[in-house]
Coordinates of C-alpha atoms in Angstrom, one line a residue:
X1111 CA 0.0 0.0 0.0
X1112 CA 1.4 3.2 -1.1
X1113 CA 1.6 6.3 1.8
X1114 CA -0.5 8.1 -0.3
X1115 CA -3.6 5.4 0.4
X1116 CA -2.2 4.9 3.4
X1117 CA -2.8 8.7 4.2
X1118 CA -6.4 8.4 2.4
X1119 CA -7.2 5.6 4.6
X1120 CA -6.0 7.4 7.9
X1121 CA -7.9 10.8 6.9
X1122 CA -11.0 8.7 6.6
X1123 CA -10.8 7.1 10.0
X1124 CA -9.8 9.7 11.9
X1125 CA -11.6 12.5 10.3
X1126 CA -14.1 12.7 13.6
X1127 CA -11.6 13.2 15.6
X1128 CA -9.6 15.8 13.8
X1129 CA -12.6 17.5 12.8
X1130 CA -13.8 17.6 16.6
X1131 CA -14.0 21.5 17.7
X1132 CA -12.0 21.4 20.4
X1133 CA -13.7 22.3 23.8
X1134 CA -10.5 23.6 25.6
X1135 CA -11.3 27.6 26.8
X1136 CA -7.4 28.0 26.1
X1137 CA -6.5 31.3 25.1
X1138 CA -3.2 31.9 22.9
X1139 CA 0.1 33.2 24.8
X1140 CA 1.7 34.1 21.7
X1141 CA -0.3 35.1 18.8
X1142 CA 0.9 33.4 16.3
X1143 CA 1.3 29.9 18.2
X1144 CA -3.0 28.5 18.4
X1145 CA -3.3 26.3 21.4
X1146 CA -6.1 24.7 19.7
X1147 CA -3.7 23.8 16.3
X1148 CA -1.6 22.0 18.7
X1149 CA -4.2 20.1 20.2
X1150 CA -6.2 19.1 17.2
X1151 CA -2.8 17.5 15.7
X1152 CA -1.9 15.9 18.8
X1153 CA -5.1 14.4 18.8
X1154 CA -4.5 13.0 15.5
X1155 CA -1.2 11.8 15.8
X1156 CA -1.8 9.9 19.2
X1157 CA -4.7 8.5 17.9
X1158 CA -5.5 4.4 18.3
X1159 CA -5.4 4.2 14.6
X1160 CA -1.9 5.1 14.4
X1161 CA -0.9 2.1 16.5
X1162 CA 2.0 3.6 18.6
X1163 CA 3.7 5.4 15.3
X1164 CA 6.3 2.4 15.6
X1165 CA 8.7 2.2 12.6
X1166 CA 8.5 -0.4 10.4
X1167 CA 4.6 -1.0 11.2
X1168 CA 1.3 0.9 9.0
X1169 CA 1.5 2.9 12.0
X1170 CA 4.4 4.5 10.4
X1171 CA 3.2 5.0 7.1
X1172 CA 0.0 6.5 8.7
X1173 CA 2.2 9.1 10.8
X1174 CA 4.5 10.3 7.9
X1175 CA 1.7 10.2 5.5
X1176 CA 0.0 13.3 8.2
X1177 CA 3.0 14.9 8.9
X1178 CA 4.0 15.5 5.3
X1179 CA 0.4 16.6 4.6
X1180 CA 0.6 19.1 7.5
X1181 CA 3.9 20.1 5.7
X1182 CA 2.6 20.8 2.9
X1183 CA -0.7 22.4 3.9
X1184 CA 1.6 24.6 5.8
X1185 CA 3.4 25.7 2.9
X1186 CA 6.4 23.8 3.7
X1187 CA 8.4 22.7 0.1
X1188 CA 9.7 18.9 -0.2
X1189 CA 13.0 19.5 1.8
X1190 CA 15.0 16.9 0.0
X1191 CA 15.1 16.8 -3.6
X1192 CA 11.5 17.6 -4.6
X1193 CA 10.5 15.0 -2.1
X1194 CA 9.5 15.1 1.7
X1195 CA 11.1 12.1 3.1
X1196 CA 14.4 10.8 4.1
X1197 CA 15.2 7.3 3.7
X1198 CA 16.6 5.9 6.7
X1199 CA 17.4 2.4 6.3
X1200 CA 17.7 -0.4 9.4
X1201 CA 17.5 -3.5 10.7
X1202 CA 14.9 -5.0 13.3
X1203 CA 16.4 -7.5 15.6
X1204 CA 13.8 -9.4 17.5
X1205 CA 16.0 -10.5 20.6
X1206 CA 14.8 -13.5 23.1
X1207 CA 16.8 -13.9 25.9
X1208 CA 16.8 -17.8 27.5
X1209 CA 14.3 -18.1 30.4
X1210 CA 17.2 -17.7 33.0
X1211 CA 20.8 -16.7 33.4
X1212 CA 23.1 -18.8 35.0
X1213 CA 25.4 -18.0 37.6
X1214 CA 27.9 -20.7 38.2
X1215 CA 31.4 -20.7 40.0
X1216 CA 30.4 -20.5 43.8
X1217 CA 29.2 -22.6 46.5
X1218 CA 25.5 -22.5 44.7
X1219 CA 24.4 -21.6 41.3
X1220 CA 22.3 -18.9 40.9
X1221 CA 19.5 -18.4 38.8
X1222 CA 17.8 -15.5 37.4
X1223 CA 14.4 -15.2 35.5
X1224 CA 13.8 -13.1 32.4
X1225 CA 12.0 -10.1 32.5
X1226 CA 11.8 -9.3 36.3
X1227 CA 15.5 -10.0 37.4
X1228 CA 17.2 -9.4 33.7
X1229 CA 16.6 -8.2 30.1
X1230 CA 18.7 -8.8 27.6
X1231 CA 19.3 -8.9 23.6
X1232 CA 21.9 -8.5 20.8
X1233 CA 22.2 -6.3 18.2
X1234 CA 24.7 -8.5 16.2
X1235 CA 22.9 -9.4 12.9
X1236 CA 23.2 -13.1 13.5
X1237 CA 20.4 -15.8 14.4
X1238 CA 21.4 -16.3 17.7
X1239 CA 24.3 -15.2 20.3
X1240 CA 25.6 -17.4 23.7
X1241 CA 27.7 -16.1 26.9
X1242 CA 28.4 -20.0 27.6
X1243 CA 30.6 -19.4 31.1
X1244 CA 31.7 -16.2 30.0
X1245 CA 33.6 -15.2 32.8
X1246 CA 32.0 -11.8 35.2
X1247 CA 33.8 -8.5 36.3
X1248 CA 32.6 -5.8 38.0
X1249 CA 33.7 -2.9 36.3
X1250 CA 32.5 -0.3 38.4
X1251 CA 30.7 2.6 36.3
X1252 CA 32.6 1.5 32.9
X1253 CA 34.1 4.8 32.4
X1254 CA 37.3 5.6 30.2
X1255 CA 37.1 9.7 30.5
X1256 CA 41.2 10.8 30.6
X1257 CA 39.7 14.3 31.0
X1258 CA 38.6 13.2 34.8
X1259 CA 41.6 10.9 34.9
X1260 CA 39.1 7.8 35.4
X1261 CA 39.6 4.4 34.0
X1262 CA 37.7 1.6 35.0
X1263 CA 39.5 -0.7 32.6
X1264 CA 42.9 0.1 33.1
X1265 CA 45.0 -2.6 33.4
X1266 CA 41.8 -5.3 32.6
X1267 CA 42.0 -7.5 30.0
X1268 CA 38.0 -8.2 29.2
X1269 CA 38.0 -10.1 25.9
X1270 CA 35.3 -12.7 26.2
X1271 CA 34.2 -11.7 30.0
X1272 CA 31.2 -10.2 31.0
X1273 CA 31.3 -6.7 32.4
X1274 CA 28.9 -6.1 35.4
X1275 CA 28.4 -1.9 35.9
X1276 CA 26.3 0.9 37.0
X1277 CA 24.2 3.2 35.3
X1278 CA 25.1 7.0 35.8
X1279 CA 28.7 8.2 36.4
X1280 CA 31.0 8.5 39.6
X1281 CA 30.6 11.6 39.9
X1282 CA 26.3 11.5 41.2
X1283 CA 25.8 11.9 44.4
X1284 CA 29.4 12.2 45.0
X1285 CA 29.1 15.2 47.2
X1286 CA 31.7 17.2 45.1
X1287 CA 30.2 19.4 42.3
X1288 CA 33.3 19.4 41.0
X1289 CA 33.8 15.7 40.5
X1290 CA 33.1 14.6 37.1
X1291 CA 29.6 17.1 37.0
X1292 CA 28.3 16.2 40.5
X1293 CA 25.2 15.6 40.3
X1294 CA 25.0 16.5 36.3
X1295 CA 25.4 13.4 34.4
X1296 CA 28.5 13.6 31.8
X1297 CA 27.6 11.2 28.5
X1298 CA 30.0 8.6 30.3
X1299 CA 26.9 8.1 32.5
X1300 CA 24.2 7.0 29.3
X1301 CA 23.4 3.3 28.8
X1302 CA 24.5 3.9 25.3
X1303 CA 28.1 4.9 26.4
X1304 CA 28.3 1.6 28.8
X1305 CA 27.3 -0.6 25.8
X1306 CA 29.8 1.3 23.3
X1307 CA 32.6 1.3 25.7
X1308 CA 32.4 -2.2 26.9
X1309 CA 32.5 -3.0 23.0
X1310 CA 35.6 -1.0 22.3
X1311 CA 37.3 -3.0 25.5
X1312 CA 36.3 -6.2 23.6
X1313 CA 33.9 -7.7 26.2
X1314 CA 31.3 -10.4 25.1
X1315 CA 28.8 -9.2 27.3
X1316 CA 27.9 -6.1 29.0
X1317 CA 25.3 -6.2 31.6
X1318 CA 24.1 -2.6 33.4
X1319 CA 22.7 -2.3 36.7
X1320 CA 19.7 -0.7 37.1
X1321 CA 18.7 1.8 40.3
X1322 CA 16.1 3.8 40.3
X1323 CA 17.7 6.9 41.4
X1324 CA 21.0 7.1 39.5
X1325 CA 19.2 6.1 36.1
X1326 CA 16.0 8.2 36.8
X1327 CA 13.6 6.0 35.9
X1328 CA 12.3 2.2 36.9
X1329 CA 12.8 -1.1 36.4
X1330 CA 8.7 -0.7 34.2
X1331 CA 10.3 1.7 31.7
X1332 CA 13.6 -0.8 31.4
X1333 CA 11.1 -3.7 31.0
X1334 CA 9.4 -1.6 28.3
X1335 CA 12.3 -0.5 26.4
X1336 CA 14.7 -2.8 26.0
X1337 CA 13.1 -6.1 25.1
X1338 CA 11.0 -7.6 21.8
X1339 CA 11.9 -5.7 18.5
X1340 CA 14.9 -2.8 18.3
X1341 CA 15.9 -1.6 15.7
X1342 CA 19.4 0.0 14.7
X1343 CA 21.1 1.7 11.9
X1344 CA 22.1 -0.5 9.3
X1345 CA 26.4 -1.0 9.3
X1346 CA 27.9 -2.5 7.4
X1347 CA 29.7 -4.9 10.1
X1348 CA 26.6 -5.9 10.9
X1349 CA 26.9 -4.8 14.1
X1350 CA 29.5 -7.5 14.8
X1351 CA 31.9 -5.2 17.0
X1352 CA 29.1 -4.8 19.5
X1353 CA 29.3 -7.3 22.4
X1354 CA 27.6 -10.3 21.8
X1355 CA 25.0 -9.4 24.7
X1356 CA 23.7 -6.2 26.2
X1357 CA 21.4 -5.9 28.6
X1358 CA 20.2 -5.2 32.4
X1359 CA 19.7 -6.2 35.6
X1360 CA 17.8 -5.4 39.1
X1361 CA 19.5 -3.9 41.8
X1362 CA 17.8 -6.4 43.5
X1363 CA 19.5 -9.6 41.8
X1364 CA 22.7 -7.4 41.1
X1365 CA 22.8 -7.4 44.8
X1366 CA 22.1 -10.9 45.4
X1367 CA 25.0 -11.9 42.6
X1368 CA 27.6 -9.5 43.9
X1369 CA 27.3 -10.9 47.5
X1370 CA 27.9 -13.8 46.4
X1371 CA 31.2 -12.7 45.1
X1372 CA 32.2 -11.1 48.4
X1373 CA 31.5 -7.4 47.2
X1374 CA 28.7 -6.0 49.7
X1375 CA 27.7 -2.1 51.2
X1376 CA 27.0 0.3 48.8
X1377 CA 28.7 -0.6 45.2
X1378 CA 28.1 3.1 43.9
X1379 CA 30.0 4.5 47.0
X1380 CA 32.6 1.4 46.0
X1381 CA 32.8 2.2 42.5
X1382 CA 33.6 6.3 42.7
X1383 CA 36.3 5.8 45.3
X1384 CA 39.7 7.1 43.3
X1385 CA 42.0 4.6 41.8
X1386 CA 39.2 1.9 42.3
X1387 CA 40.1 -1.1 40.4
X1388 CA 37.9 -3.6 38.3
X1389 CA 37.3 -7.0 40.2
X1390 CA 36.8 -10.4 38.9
X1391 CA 33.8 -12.0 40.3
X1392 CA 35.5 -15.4 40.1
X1393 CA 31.7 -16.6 38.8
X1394 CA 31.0 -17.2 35.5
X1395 CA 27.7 -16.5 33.4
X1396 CA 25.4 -18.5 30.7
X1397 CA 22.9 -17.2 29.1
X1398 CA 21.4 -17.7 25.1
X1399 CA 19.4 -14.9 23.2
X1400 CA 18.0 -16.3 19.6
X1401 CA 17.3 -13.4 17.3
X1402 CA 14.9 -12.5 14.1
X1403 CA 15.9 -10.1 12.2
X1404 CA 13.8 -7.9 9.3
X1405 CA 15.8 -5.3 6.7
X1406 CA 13.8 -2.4 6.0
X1407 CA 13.6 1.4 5.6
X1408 CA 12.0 4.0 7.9
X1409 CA 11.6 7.5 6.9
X1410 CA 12.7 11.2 8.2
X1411 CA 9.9 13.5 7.1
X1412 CA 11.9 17.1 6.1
X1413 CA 10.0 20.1 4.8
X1414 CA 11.8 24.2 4.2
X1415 CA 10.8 27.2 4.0
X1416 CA 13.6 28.7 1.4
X1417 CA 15.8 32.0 2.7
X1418 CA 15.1 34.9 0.9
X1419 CA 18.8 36.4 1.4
X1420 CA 21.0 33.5 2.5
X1421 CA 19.3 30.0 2.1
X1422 CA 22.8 27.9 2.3
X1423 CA 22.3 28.6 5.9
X1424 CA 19.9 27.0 7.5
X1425 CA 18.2 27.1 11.5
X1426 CA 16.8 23.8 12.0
X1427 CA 13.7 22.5 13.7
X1428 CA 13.3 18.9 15.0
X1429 CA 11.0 16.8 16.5
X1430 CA 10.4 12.9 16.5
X1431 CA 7.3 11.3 15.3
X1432 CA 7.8 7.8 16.5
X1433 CA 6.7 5.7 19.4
X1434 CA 6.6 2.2 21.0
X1435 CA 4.1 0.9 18.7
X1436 CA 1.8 -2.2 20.4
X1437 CA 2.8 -4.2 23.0
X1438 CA 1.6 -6.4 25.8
X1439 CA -1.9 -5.2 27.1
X1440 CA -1.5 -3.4 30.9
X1441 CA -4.1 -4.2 33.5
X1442 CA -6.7 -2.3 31.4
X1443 CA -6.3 -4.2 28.4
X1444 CA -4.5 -1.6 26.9
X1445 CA -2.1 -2.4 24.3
X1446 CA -1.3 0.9 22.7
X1447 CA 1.7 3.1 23.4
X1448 CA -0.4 6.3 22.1
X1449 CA 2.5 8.6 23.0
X1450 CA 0.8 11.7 23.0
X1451 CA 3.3 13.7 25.3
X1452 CA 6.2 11.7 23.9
X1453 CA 6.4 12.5 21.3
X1454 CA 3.3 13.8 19.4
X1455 CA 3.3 16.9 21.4
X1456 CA 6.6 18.1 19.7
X1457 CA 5.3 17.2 16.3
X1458 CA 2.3 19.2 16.6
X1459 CA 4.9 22.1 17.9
X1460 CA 6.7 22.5 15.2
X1461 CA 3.7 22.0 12.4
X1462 CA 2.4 24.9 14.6
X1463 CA 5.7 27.0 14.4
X1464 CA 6.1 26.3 10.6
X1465 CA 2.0 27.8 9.9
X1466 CA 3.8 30.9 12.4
X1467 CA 6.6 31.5 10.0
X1468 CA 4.7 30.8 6.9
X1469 CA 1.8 33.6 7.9
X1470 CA 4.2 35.9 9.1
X1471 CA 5.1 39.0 6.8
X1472 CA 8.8 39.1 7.7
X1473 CA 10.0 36.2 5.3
X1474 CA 13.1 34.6 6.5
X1475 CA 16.5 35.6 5.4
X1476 CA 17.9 32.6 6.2
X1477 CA 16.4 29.0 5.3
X1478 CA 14.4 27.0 7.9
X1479 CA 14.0 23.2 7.7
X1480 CA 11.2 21.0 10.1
X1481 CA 12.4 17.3 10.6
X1482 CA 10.6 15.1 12.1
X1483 CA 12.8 12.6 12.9
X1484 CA 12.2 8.7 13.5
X1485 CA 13.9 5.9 15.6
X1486 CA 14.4 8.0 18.5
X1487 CA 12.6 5.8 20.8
X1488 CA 15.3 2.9 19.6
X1489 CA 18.3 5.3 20.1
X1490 CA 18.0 8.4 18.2
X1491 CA 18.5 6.5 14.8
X1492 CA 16.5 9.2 12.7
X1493 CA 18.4 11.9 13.9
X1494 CA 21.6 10.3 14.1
X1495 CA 21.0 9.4 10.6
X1496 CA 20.3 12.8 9.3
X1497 CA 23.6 14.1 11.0
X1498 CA 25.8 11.7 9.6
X1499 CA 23.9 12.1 6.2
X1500 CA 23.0 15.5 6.1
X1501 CA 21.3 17.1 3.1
X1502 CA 21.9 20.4 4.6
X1503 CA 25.5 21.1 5.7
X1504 CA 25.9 20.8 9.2
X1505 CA 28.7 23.7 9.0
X1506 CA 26.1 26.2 7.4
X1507 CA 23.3 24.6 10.1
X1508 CA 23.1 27.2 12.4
X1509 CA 21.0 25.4 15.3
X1510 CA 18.9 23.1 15.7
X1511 CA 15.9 23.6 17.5
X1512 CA 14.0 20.3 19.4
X1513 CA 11.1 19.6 20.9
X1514 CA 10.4 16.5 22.9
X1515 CA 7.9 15.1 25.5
X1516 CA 6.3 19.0 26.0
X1517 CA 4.1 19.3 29.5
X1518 CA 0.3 18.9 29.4
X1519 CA -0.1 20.8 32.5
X1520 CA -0.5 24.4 31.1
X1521 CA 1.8 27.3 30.8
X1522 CA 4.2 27.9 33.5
X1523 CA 5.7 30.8 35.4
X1524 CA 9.3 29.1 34.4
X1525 CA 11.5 27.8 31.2
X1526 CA 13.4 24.5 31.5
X1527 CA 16.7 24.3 29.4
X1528 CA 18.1 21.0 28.9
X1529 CA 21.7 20.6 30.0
X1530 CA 21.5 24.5 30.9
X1531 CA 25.0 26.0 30.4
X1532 CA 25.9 24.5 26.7
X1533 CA 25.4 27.0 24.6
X1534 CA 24.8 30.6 23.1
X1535 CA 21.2 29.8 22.5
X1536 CA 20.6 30.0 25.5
X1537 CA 21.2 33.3 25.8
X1538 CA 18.4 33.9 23.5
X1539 CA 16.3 31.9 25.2
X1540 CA 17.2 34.3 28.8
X1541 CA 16.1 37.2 26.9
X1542 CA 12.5 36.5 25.7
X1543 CA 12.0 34.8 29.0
X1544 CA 12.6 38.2 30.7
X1545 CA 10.4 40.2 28.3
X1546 CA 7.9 37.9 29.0
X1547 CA 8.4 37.5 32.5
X1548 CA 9.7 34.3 33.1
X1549 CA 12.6 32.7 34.7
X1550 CA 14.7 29.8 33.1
X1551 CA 15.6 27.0 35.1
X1552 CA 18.5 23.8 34.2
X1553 CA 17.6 20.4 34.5
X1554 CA 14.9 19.5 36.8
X1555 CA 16.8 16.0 37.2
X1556 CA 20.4 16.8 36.6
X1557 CA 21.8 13.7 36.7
X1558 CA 19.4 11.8 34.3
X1559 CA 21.4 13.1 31.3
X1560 CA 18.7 14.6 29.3
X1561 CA 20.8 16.4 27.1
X1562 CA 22.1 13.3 25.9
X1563 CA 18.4 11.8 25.6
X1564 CA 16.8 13.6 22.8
X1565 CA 17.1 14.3 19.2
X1566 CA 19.1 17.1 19.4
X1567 CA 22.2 15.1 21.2
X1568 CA 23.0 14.2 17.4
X1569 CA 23.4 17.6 16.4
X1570 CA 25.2 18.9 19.8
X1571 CA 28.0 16.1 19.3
X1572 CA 28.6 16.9 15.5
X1573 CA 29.0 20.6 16.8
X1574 CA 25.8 22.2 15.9
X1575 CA 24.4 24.5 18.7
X1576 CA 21.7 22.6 20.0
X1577 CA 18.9 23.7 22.4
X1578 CA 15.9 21.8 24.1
X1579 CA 13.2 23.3 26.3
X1580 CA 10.4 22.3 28.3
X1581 CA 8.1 23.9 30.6
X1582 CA 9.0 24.5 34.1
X1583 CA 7.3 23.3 37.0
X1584 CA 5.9 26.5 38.7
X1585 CA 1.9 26.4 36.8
X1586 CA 0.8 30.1 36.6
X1587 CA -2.7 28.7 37.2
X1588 CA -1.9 26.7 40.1
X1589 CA 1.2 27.3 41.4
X1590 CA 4.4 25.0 41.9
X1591 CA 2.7 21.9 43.9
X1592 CA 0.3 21.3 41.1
X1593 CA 3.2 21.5 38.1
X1594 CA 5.2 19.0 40.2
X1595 CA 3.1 17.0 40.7
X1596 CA 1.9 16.6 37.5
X1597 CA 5.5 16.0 36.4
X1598 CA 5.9 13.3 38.8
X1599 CA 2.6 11.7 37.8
X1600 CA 4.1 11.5 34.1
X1601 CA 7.1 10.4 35.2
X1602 CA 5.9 7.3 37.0
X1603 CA 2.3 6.6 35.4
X1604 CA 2.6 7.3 32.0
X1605 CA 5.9 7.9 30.4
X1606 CA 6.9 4.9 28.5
X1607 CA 3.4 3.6 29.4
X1608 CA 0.0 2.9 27.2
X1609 CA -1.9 5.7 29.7
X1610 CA 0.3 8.4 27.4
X1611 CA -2.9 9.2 25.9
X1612 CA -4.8 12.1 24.3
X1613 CA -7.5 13.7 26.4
X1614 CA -9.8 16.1 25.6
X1615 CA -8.6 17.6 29.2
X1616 CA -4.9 18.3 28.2
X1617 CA -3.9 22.0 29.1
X1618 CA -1.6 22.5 26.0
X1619 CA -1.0 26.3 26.9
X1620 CA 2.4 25.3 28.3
X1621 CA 3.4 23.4 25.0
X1622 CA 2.0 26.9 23.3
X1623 CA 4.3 29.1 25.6
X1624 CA 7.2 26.4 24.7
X1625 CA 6.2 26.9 20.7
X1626 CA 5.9 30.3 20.7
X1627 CA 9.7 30.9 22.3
X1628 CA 11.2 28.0 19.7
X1629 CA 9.2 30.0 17.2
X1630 CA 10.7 34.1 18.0
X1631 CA 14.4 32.4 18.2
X1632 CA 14.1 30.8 14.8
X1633 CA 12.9 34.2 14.1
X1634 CA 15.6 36.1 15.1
X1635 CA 18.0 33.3 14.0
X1636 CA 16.9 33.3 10.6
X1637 CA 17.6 37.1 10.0
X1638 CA 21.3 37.5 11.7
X1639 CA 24.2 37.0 10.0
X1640 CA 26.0 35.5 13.0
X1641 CA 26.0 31.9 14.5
X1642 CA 25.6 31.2 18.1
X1643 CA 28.7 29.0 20.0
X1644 CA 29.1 27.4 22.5
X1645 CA 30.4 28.3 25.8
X1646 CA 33.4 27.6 27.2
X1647 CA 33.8 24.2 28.8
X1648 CA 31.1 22.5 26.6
X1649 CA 33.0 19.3 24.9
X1650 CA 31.1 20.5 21.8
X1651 CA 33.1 23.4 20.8
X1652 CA 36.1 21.8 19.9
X1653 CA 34.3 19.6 17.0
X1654 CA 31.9 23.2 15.7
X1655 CA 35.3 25.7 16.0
X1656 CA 36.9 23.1 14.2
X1657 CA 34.1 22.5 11.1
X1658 CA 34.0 26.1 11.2
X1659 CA 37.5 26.8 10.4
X1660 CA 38.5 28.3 13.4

């Protein structure tokens, strides 16, 4: 089925609901940002029909089908080549762990059960991988960062062992802002590093453990998003220098196995002391994971609004379209991950800001591009994709603009900047907060690495400014309880979850207020002749000064 029947058939079975007046009494904070344009699309987009938006699925052909319609009705041209998508090819790996891992080596074996004490899968493009007695070592956080003169390998010869270590870095919770970040997680705290790094060391299995705290999230969301069917960039390895097994475990059954090896108390506190050395476990691990794997292509959907002065430069807006797709039904019977915070909500953002620039008198001197980006649910493979495969140049990007997971709890007396203290845009972002009265704020959750979670990560590392915002927590309408609260209920009940649904009752003012700043910096971005930096200290600049020239 082609997208265009695809699109036909979506427009005729969600037409009710798109068509719906809205009943939200929401009045506009910025004039050209509609409150009830973001809600009508979000509606759309986290719709049943669309079936999670999970790539690879009809749910995906459904969800690019709408976006590039909303391009296009915008007034957005084809952004690459007289076309509106972006081919981004990859490979689906349907990973089944075995129905226990097996701890051998001391007085008893141990056994843990799939799911609740471990997940674990491959992304080695083979039909099945095996730790058979692969010896264990705890290897602390994992962390090779000569910067911070910390080297959890050093001196450890790991080829086909199993490396046990923690999520975040040593520096959380350490008491010493100046340790690593404190509190502030560095990228050598992501799960993504752990898995890259234990790769480069030559390990056969990585294994992460997860606590609640230090990862800032629960074992639910690990359970949700790291088992059945990833998918990954296609490489032409085949992903072979991965390890042969990634994966996580409980702190609960971490606890349990590392006992058992003599190592008890608290292992972060363990881990962060200086010159801490890896330590074999002196137990060995088993464990099978049979694989199915599927070639296909998802899709980038890229629309532009063409510079009238200087359109080789471009300010660039992104947002992802894709979600978790079906899964198994909760308590409910619900078996949808809707995702209509995450991600829908910055979808229907940046349709809204691309209606703004196209009704606006002012043209732009400078070309702006909208990509909505997929895969970023599986690893930020649509954005990553675009950056390495640019059709823009990423030296004549200016910024790049993202909007992910915005608040449903109305507008807010305070601006959130990801990973506050990166870049020049932020600057921007300081002075239409004051003009309008608000205050910015950093990260509400410093060490969960957001800046390292989102879209515009991909950007950030390749040296484009990058800037993410979200709403604060102090609610104009109800003050700072009710805006926290709310945030914690997403947090625990619904991101990640099927209950991230549209409701006739979401306050979208805040994702306005959010819109309307993205949309007055690509304003004043796409009629200056300068570009933003980034400030000293950022471990970005380097890479930009150097594309640059400087």
């Amino acid at each position: 089925m082609t997208i265009k029947q695809n699109f036909l058939l979506l427009i005729a079975g969600i037409a009710v609901v798109a068509g719906c007046k809205q009943n939200s009494k929401t009045e506009q904070i910025d004039k050209s940002i509609s409150a009830d344009e973001i809600k009508s699309q979000i509606a759309v987009l986290a719709a049943d029909s669309l079936m999670g938006r999970k790539p690879f699925t009809a749910g995906e052909n459904k969800a690019i089908a709408y976006i590039s319609s909303q391009f296009k009705k915008a007034g957005l041209e084809p952004g690459n080549n007289g076309t509106y998508f972006q081919d981004v090819p990859m490979v689906e790996i349907t990973s089944k762990p075995s129905a226990t891992m097996q701890i051998t080596g001391g007085k008893t074996p141990i056994s843990f059960t799939a799911d609740s004490d471990f997940v674990a899968s491959t992304r080695q493009e083979v039909l099945g991988v095996e730790l058979k007695k692969s010896p264990l070592v705890f290897a602390g956080y994992g962390v090779v960062a000569p910067e911070y003169g910390w080297n959890d390998y050093a001196g450890l010869d790991v080829k086909g062992k199993t490396v046990i270590v923690l999520v975040n870095d040593p520096g959380y919770k350490n008491g010493n802002p100046a340790f690593f970040k404190g509190d502030t997680m560095t990228y050598y705290g992501r799960w993504t590093y752990k898995y890259e790094e234990a790769a480069r060391q030559g390990a056969a299995g990585v294994i992460i453990v997860h606590q609640t705290d230090p990862a800032s999230y629960g074992w639910k969301v690990v359970q949700n998003s790291f088992t059945g069917a990833k998918l990954y960039l296609t490489e032409k390895d085949k992903h072979m220098s991965r390890c042969k097994v990634e994966g996580w475990i409980t702190e609960a059954a971490a606890t349990k196995l590392l006992a058992d090896a003599g190592i008890t108390g608290d292992i972060r506190s363990i881990a962060r002391k200086k010159g801490f050395k890896a330590i074999p476990l002196n137990r060995e691990i088993s464990l099978g994971v049979t694989t199915k794997l599927k070639y296909s292509t998802s899709h980038n959907v890229i629309g532009i609004i063409k510079g009238s002065a200087r359109p080789e430069e471009t300010i660039l807006y992104t947002a992802h379209w894709d979600h978790l797709g079906v899964g198994k039904p909760d308590a409910k019977g619900d078996s949808i991950y809707n995702g209509a915070v995450d991600n829908a909500s910055g979808v229907a953002a940046i349709i809204a800001v691309a209606k703004a620039f196209k009704a606006s008198k002012e043209k732009p001197q400078r070309s702006v591009v909208f990509l909505a980006v997929t895969g970023e649910e599986q690893g930020l493979l649509g954005s990553e994709y675009y950056a390495t495969h640019p059709i823009f140049p990423l030296n004549k990007t200016v910024a790049d603009l993202n909007m992910d997971a915005l608040g449903d709890y109305g507008s807010t007396k305070d601006i959130a900047i990801t990973g506050k203290g990166q870049n020049e845009l932020e600057d921007y972002v300081e002075e239409i907060a004051k003009a309008e009265g608000l205050t910015t704020v950093g990260d509400r959750k410093p060490g969960s690495g957001s800046y390292y979670r989102s879209d515009h990560f991909n950007f950030a590392k390749l040296g484009v400014p990058a800037l993410d915002i979200n709403n604060g927590s102090i609610s104009v309408a109800n003050g700072a309880d009710f805006g926290e609260k709310r945030q914690k209920d997403y947090n625990e009940n619904r991101y990640h979850q099927q209950q991230d649904n549209y409701s006739d009752r979401m306050d979208v003012t805040g994702m306005m207020q959010v819109a309307g700043i993205m949309y007055q910096i690509g304003t004043k971005l796409s009629n200056e002749t300068t570009f933003p930096g980034w400030k000293p200290g950022s471990e970005f600049k380097a890479v930009r000064d150097k594309s640059m020239g400087k």
